[in-house]
CSV table of C-alpha atoms in Angstrom, one decimal:
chain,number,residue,atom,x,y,z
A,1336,UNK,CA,0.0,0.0,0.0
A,1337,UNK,CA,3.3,2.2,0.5
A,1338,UNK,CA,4.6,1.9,-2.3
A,1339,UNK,CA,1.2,2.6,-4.2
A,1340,UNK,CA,0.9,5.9,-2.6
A,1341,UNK,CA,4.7,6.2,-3.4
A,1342,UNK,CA,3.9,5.8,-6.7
A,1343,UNK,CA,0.6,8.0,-6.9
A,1344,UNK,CA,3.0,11.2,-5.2
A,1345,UNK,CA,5.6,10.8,-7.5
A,1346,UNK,CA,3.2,10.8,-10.7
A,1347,UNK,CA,1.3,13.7,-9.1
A,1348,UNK,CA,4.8,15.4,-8.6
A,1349,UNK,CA,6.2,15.2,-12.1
A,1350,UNK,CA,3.0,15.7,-13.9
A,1351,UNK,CA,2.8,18.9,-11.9
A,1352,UNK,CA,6.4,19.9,-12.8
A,1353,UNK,CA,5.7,19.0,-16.5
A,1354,UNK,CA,2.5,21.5,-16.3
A,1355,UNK,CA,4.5,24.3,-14.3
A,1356,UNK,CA,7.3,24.1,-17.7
A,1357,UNK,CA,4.7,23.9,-20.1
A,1358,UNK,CA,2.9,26.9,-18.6
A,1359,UNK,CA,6.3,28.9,-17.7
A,1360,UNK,CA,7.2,28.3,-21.9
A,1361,UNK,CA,3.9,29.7,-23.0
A,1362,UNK,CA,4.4,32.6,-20.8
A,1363,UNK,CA,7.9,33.0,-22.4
A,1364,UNK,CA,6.8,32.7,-25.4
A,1365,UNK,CA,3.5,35.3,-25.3
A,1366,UNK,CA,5.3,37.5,-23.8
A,1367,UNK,CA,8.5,37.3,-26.6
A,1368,UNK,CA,5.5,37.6,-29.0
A,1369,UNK,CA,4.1,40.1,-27.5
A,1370,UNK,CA,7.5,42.4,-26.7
A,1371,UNK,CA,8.2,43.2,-30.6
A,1372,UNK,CA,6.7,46.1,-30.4
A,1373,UNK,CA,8.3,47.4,-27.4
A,1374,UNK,CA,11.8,46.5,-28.5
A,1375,UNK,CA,11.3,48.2,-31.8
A,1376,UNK,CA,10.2,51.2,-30.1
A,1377,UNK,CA,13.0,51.2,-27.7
A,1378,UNK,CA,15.6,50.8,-30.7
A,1379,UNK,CA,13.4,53.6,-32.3
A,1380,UNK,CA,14.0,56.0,-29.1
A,1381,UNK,CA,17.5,55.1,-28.4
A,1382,UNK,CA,18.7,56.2,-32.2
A,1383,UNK,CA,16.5,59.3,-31.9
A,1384,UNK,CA,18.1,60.4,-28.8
A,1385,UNK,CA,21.6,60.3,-30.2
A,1386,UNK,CA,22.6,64.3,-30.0
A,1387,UNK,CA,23.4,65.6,-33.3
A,1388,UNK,CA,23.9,69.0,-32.3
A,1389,UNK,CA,21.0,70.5,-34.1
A,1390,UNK,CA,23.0,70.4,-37.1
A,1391,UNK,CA,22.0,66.7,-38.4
A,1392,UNK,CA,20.3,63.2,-37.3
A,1393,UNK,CA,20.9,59.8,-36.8
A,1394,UNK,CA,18.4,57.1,-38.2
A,1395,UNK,CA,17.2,54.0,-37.9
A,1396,UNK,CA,18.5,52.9,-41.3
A,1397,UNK,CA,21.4,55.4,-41.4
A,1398,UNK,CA,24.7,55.1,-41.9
A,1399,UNK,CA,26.5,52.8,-39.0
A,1400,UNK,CA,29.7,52.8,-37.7
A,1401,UNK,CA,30.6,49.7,-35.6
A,1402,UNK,CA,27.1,48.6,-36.4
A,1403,UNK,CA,25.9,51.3,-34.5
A,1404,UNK,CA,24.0,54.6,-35.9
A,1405,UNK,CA,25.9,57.5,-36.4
A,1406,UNK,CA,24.9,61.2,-37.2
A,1407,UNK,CA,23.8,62.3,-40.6
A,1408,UNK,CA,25.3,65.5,-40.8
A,1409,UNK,CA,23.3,69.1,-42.8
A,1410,UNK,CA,25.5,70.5,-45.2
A,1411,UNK,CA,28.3,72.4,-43.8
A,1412,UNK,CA,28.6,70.3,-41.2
A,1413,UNK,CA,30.9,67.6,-39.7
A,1414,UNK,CA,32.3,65.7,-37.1
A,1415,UNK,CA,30.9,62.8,-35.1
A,1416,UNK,CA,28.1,64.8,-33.6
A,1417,UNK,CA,27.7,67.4,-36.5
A,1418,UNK,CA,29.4,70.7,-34.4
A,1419,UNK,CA,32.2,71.4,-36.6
A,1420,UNK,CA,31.3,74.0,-38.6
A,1421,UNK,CA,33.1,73.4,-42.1
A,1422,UNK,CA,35.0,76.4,-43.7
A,1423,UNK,CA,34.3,78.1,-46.7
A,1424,UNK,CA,31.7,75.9,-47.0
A,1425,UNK,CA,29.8,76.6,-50.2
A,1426,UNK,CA,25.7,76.4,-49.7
A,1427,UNK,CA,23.6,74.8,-52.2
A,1428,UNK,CA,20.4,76.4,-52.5
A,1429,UNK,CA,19.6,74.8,-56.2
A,1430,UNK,CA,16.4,73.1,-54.5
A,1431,UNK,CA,14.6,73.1,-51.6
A,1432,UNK,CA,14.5,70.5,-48.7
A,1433,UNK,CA,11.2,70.2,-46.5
A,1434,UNK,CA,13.1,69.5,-43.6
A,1435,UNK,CA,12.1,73.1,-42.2
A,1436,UNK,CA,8.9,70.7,-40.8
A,1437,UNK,CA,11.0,68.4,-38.7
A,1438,UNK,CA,10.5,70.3,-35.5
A,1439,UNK,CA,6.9,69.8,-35.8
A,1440,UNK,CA,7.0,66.1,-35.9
A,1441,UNK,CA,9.7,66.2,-33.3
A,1442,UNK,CA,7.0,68.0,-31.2
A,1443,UNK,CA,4.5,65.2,-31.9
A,1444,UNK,CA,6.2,62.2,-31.4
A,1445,UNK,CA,4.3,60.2,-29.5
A,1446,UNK,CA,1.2,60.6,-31.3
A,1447,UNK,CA,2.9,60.3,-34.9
A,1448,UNK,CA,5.6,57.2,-34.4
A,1449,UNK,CA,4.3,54.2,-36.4
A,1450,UNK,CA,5.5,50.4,-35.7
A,1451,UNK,CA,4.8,48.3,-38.7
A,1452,UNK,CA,5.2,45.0,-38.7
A,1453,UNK,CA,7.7,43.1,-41.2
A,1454,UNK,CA,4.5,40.6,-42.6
A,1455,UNK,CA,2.8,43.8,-43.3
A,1456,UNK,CA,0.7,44.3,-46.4
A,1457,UNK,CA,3.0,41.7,-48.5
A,1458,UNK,CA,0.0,41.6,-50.9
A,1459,UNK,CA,0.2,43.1,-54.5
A,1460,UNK,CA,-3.5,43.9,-53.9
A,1461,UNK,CA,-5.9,44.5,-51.6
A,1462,UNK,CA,-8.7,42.2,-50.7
A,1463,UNK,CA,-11.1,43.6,-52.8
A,1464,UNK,CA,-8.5,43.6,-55.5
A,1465,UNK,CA,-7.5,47.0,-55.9
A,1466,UNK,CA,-3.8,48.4,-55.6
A,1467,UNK,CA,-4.8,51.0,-53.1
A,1468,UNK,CA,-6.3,51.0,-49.8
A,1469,UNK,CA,-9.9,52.5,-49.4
A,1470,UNK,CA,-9.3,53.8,-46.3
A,1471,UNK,CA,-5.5,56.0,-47.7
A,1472,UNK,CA,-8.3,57.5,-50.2
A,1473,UNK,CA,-10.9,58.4,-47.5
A,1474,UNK,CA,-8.1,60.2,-45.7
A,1475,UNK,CA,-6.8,61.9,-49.0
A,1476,UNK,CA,-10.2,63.5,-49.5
A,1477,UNK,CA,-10.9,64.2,-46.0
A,1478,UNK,CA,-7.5,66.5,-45.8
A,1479,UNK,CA,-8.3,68.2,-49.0
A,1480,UNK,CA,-11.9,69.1,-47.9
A,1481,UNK,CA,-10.2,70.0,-44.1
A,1482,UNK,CA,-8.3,72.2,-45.8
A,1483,UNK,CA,-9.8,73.6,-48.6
A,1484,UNK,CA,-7.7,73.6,-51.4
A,1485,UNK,CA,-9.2,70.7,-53.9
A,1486,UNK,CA,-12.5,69.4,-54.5
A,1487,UNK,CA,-11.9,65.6,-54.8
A,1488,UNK,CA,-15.7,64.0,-55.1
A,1489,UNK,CA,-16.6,62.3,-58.7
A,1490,UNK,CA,-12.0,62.4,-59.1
A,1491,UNK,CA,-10.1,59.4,-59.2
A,1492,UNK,CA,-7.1,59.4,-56.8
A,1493,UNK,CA,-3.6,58.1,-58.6
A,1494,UNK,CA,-0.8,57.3,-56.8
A,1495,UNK,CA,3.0,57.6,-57.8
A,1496,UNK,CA,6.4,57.0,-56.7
A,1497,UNK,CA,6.4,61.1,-56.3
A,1498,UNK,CA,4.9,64.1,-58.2
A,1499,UNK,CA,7.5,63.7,-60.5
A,1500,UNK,CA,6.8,60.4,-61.5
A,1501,UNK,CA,3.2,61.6,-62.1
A,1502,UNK,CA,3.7,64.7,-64.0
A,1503,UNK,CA,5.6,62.3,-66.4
A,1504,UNK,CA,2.8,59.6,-66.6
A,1505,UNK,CA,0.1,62.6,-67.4
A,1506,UNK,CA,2.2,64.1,-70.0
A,1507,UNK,CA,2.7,60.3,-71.1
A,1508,UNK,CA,-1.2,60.2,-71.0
A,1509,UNK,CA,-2.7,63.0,-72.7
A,1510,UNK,CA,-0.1,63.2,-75.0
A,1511,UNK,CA,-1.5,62.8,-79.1
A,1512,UNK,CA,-0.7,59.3,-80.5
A,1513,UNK,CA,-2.5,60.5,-83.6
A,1514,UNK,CA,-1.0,63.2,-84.5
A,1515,UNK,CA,1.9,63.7,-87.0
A,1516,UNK,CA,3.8,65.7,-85.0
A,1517,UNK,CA,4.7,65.3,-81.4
A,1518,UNK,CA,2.5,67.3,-78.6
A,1519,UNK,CA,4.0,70.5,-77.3
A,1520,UNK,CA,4.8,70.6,-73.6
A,1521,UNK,CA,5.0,74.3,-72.9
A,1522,UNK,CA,4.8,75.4,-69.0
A,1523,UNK,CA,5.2,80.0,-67.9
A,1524,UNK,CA,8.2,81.1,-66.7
A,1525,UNK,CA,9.7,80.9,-64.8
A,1526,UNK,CA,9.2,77.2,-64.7
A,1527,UNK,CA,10.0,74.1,-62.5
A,1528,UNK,CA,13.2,73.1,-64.4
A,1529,UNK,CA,12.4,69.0,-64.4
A,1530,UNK,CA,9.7,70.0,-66.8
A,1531,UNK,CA,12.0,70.6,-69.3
A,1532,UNK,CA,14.4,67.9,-68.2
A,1533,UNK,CA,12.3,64.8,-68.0
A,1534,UNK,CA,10.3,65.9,-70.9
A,1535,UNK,CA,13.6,66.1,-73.0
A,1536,UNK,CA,15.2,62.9,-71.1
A,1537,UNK,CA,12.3,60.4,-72.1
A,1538,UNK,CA,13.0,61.4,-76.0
A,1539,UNK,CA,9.3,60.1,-76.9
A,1540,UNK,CA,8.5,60.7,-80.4
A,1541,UNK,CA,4.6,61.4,-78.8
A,1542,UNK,CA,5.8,64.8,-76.6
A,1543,UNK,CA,8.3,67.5,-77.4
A,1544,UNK,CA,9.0,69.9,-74.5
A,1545,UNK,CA,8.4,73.6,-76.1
A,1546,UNK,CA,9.0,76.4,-74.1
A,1547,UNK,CA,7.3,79.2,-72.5
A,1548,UNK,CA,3.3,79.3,-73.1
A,1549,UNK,CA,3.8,82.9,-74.0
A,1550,UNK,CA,5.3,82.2,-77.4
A,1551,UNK,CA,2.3,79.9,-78.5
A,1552,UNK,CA,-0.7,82.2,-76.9
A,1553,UNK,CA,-1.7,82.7,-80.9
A,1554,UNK,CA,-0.6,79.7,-82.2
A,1555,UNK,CA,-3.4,79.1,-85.5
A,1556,UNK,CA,-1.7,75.3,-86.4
A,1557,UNK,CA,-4.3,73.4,-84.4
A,1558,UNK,CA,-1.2,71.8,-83.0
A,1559,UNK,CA,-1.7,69.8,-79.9
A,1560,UNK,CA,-1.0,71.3,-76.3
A,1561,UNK,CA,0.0,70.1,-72.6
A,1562,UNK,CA,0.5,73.0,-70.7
A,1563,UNK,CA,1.8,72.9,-67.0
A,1564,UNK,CA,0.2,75.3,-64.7
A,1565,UNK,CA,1.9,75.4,-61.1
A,1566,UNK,CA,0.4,77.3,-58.6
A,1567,UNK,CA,1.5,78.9,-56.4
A,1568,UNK,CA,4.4,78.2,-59.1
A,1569,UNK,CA,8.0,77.1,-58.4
A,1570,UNK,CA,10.1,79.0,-58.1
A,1571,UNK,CA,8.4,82.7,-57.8
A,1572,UNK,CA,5.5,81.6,-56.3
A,1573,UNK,CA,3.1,83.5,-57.9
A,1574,UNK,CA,-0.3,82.3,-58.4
A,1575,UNK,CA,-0.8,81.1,-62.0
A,1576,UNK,CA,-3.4,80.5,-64.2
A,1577,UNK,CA,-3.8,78.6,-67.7
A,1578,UNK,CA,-2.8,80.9,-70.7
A,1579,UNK,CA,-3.6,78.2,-73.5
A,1580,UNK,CA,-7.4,78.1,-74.6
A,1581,UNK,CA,-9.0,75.7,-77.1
A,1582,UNK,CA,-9.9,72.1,-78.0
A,1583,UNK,CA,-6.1,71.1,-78.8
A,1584,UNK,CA,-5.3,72.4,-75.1
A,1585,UNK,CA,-4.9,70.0,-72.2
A,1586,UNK,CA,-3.9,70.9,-68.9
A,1587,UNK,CA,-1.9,69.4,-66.1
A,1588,UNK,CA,-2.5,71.5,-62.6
A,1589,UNK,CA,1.0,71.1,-60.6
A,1590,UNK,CA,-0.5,71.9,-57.1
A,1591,UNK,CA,1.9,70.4,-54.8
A,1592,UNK,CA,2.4,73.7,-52.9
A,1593,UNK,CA,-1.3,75.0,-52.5
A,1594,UNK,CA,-1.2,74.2,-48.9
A,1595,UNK,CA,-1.8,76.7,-46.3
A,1596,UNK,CA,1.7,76.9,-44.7
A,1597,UNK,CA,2.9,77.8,-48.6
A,1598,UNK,CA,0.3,80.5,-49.6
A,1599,UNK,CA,-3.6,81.7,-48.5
A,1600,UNK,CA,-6.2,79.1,-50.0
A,1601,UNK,CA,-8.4,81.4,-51.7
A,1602,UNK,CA,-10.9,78.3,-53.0
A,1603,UNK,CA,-10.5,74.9,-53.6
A,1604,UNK,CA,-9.7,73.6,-56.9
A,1605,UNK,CA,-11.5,72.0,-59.4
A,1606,UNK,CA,-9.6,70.6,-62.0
A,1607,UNK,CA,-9.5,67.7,-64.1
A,1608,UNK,CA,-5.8,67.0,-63.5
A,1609,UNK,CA,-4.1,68.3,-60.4
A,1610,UNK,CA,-1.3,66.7,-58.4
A,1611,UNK,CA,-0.6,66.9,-55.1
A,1612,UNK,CA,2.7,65.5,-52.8
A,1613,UNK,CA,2.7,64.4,-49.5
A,1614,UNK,CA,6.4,66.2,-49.2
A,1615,UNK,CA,5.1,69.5,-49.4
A,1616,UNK,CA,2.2,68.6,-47.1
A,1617,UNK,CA,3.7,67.1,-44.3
A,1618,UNK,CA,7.7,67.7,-45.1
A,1619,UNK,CA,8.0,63.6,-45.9
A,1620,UNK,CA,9.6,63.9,-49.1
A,1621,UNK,CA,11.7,60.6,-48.8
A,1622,UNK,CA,8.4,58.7,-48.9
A,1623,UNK,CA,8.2,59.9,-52.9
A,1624,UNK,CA,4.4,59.7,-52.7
A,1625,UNK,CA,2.3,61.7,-54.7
């Protein structure tokens, strides 16, 4: 009878041990699953406290140095925490950087970090098959009519790697295949110079870049038309308006600074065409999404 009750304890005592481990590795385990987030964060906030002396930043997916992020240093400055103020250090002000919005997001940390899973999205499509999500529209048309400054019911919304990449793909689109000779790109001066540049670099035999709209204003060839209108226009920003009238004239609206922190939003617009980008909207101009 002893050794019976021997028996029972010892069964009793290693079935309870084998429940104890198997509950201790699911805990392990739920909370490894669990912690991602917060160790992604943590490496977030640890590279965004690096000091870079106001004069640069260290990222995430920076440049490393001992597998470690370093600073990325503004022009004109060096060293390893960006104080060395370089010498006859000549400034580039060719283009613009919206990097003058950084202290804004700084400001909102908290409440603008995103954590994003690596399994996210891996789908070409979305489950009802299109390429882009519903709910990016809804919040594309709910900052326009926030703001003011486009009228987006009935309009399609396009998506590109950039404003660039779309101004190509609509001069691409509304250029003439018929015709026998190629349409005429013509945009005010002064003018954004990649008009002329990625006009001229894609060669097409459909689209010739043309100049200033001024010099075709009484054009009588019935010659096809894409003129640019960007307003408020790079670089003067003046507020601009189509010069080209008739039924060979087709209009792309460059919009992308008709924001309120660029110039007073008199009305919204109404275009067919416009193009927006969210660099000049929120300063995120490495996303290249227009």
């Amino acid at each position: 009878m002893a050794r019976v009750h021997s028996l029972k304890y010892i069964l009793s005592f290693t079935c309870s041990i084998a429940l104890n481990l198997f509950l201790v590795s699911m805990f392990i385990r739920n909370r490894c699953q669990q912690n991602w987030t917060q160790e992604a964060m943590a490496e977030a906030e640890a590279v965004s406290s690096i000091s870079c002396s106001g004069h640069g930043k260290a990222f995430l997916d920076g440049l490393l140095l001992h597998g470690k992020p370093v600073c990325e240093c503004n022009m004109c400055y060096g060293g390893s925490d960006c104080s060395q103020l370089q010498p006859d250090c000549m400034v580039d002000a060719d283009s613009g950087d919206p990097t003058f919005l950084e202290p804004f997001w700084v400001k909102n940390a908290a409440s603008s970090a995103i954590v994003i899973a690596g399994w996210h999205r891996m789908s070409y499509e979305y489950s009802d098959g299109s390429l882009i999500s519903e709910e990016l529209k809804a919040h594309i048309r709910n900052v326009h009519a926030s703001v003011g400054n486009a009228i987006t019911d009935g309009k399609y919304i396009i998506f590109g790697a950039g404003a660039t990449h779309l101004l190509n793909a609509a001069v691409h689109a509304l250029s003439s295949k018929a015709s026998s000779s190629p349409t005429k790109v013509v945009a005010s001066t002064p003018y954004y110079p990649v008009y002329k540049e990625q006009t001229e670099f894609f060669n097409s035999e459909d689209y010739k870049f043309n100049g200033d709209t001024s010099m075709w204003n009484n054009d009588t060839s019935n010659s096809t038309f894409i003129e640019l209108v960007t307003s408020p226009n790079n670089p003067d920003g003046h507020m601009k308006k189509a010069v080209l009238q008739g039924q060979f004239v087709k209009r792309i609206h460059d919009l992308a600074y008709y924001w309120p922190h660029f110039t007073p939003i008199v009305a919204p617009a109404d275009e067919d065409l416009m193009i927006f980008t969210l660099s000049k909207l929120t300063g995120h101009a490495g996303s290249r999404f227009g």
